[in-house]
Amino acid sequence: MVGRNYGQCSIRDDCNLKFMDLKAKRTFRFIIYKIEEKQKQVMVEKLGEPAETYDDFAACLPADECRYVVFDFDFMTAENVTGYCKSEEQDDLCKLKGQVQERA
């Protein structure tokens, strides 16, 4: 089922539905999206089960091809509380923290 069309490439409806499942229900640990060249559309390539790890996720990524990904990670706060990004503000902070750690 084809969803929205963005110029030369469309995005399948299930891409957004799976993202909403991950965001609201934490149904998946990660989602890997790819562009299907023949049909010129973004599609879900892989859904990671909640028990899968970052290493499992990384092993699914091809070394020589582009992918778009979402990864739902747990973290420990300074107060020793396990959590995950629950709000847009926290989500932005988590993204920023990840970028800073990558640069270190």
mmCIF file of C-alpha atoms in Angstrom:
data_model
loop_
_atom_site.group_PDB
_atom_site.id
_atom_site.type_symbol
_atom_site.label_atom_id
_atom_site.label_comp_id
_atom_site.label_asym_id
_atom_site.label_seq_id
_atom_site.Cartn_x
_atom_site.Cartn_y
_atom_site.Cartn_z
ATOM 1 C CA MET A 1 0.000 0.000 0.000
ATOM 2 C CA VAL A 2 1.557 3.264 -1.105
ATOM 3 C CA GLY A 3 1.195 6.253 1.179
ATOM 4 C CA ARG A 4 2.415 9.778 0.639
ATOM 5 C CA ASN A 5 4.387 10.838 -2.394
ATOM 6 C CA TYR A 6 7.424 13.091 -1.902
ATOM 7 C CA GLY A 7 8.799 14.108 -5.280
ATOM 8 C CA GLN A 8 10.400 11.102 -6.915
ATOM 9 C CA CYS A 9 9.852 8.767 -3.958
ATOM 10 C CA SER A 10 6.760 7.620 -2.055
ATOM 11 C CA ILE A 11 6.505 6.330 1.504
ATOM 12 C CA ARG A 12 4.465 3.224 2.211
ATOM 13 C CA ASP A 13 1.716 3.641 4.818
ATOM 14 C CA ASP A 14 3.122 0.850 6.979
ATOM 15 C CA CYS A 15 6.308 2.895 7.566
ATOM 16 C CA ASN A 16 4.430 5.423 9.673
ATOM 17 C CA LEU A 17 2.220 2.785 11.316
ATOM 18 C CA LYS A 18 5.240 0.781 12.491
ATOM 19 C CA PHE A 19 6.912 3.956 13.761
ATOM 20 C CA MET A 20 3.802 4.845 15.770
ATOM 21 C CA ASP A 21 3.754 1.303 17.226
ATOM 22 C CA LEU A 22 7.375 1.692 18.304
ATOM 23 C CA LYS A 23 6.840 5.176 19.718
ATOM 24 C CA ALA A 24 3.561 4.610 21.559
ATOM 25 C CA LYS A 25 3.652 0.912 22.447
ATOM 26 C CA ARG A 26 7.379 0.088 22.275
ATOM 27 C CA THR A 27 6.429 -2.883 20.096
ATOM 28 C CA PHE A 28 9.829 -2.955 18.394
ATOM 29 C CA ARG A 29 13.415 -2.204 19.441
ATOM 30 C CA PHE A 30 14.242 -0.788 16.028
ATOM 31 C CA ILE A 31 12.962 -0.209 12.524
ATOM 32 C CA ILE A 32 15.169 -0.236 9.452
ATOM 33 C CA TYR A 33 13.786 1.497 6.372
ATOM 34 C CA LYS A 34 15.166 1.317 2.859
ATOM 35 C CA ILE A 35 14.375 2.829 -0.510
ATOM 36 C CA GLU A 36 13.174 0.191 -2.932
ATOM 37 C CA GLU A 37 14.816 1.370 -6.143
ATOM 38 C CA LYS A 38 12.483 -0.195 -8.733
ATOM 39 C CA GLN A 39 9.283 1.073 -7.128
ATOM 40 C CA LYS A 40 10.886 4.297 -5.837
ATOM 41 C CA GLN A 41 9.382 3.965 -2.387
ATOM 42 C CA VAL A 42 10.516 3.882 1.220
ATOM 43 C CA MET A 43 9.593 0.590 2.861
ATOM 44 C CA VAL A 44 10.185 -1.259 6.127
ATOM 45 C CA GLU A 45 13.079 -3.662 5.686
ATOM 46 C CA LYS A 46 13.407 -5.040 9.222
ATOM 47 C CA LEU A 47 11.612 -4.808 12.554
ATOM 48 C CA GLY A 48 13.670 -5.601 15.643
ATOM 49 C CA GLU A 49 12.009 -7.533 18.443
ATOM 50 C CA PRO A 50 11.930 -5.758 21.845
ATOM 51 C CA ALA A 51 14.539 -8.158 23.293
ATOM 52 C CA GLU A 52 17.072 -7.439 20.533
ATOM 53 C CA THR A 53 20.170 -5.402 21.355
ATOM 54 C CA TYR A 54 22.077 -2.593 19.711
ATOM 55 C CA ASP A 55 24.560 -5.187 18.444
ATOM 56 C CA ASP A 56 21.691 -7.127 16.825
ATOM 57 C CA PHE A 57 20.558 -3.887 15.211
ATOM 58 C CA ALA A 58 24.046 -2.976 13.976
ATOM 59 C CA ALA A 59 24.504 -6.453 12.484
ATOM 60 C CA CYS A 60 21.422 -5.877 10.292
ATOM 61 C CA LEU A 61 22.870 -2.795 8.604
ATOM 62 C CA PRO A 62 24.591 -3.326 5.257
ATOM 63 C CA ALA A 63 28.125 -1.964 5.064
ATOM 64 C CA ASP A 64 27.772 -0.396 1.625
ATOM 65 C CA GLU A 65 24.150 0.776 1.362
ATOM 66 C CA CYS A 66 22.166 3.617 2.896
ATOM 67 C CA ARG A 67 19.377 2.912 5.390
ATOM 68 C CA TYR A 68 17.059 5.054 7.495
ATOM 69 C CA VAL A 69 16.649 3.802 11.043
ATOM 70 C CA VAL A 70 14.842 4.345 14.322
ATOM 71 C CA PHE A 71 16.274 2.762 17.477
ATOM 72 C CA ASP A 72 14.414 2.748 20.809
ATOM 73 C CA PHE A 73 17.001 2.677 23.552
ATOM 74 C CA ASP A 74 16.768 2.480 27.324
ATOM 75 C CA PHE A 75 19.063 4.566 29.469
ATOM 76 C CA MET A 76 19.983 5.117 33.113
ATOM 77 C CA THR A 77 19.579 8.581 34.624
ATOM 78 C CA ALA A 78 21.966 10.141 37.139
ATOM 79 C CA GLU A 79 19.464 9.079 39.817
ATOM 80 C CA ASN A 80 19.806 5.397 38.756
ATOM 81 C CA VAL A 81 16.380 5.345 37.157
ATOM 82 C CA THR A 82 15.955 3.334 33.971
ATOM 83 C CA GLY A 83 13.988 5.187 31.348
ATOM 84 C CA TYR A 84 13.397 5.962 27.732
ATOM 85 C CA CYS A 85 12.476 9.083 25.792
ATOM 86 C CA LYS A 86 8.849 9.823 26.625
ATOM 87 C CA SER A 87 8.294 13.333 25.334
ATOM 88 C CA GLU A 88 9.346 15.424 22.369
ATOM 89 C CA GLU A 89 11.617 17.505 24.619
ATOM 90 C CA GLN A 90 13.290 14.386 26.044
ATOM 91 C CA ASP A 91 13.510 12.933 22.554
ATOM 92 C CA ASP A 92 15.431 15.989 21.345
ATOM 93 C CA LEU A 93 17.757 15.728 24.349
ATOM 94 C CA CYS A 94 18.382 12.044 23.670
ATOM 95 C CA LYS A 95 19.209 12.783 20.032
ATOM 96 C CA LEU A 96 21.579 15.561 21.089
ATOM 97 C CA LYS A 97 23.227 13.363 23.728
ATOM 98 C CA GLY A 98 23.759 10.625 21.155
ATOM 99 C CA GLN A 99 25.341 13.067 18.703
ATOM 100 C CA VAL A 100 27.690 14.400 21.379
ATOM 101 C CA GLN A 101 28.752 10.888 22.416
ATOM 102 C CA GLU A 102 29.437 9.955 18.781
ATOM 103 C CA ARG A 103 31.785 12.924 18.419
ATOM 104 C CA ALA A 104 33.743 12.125 21.607
#
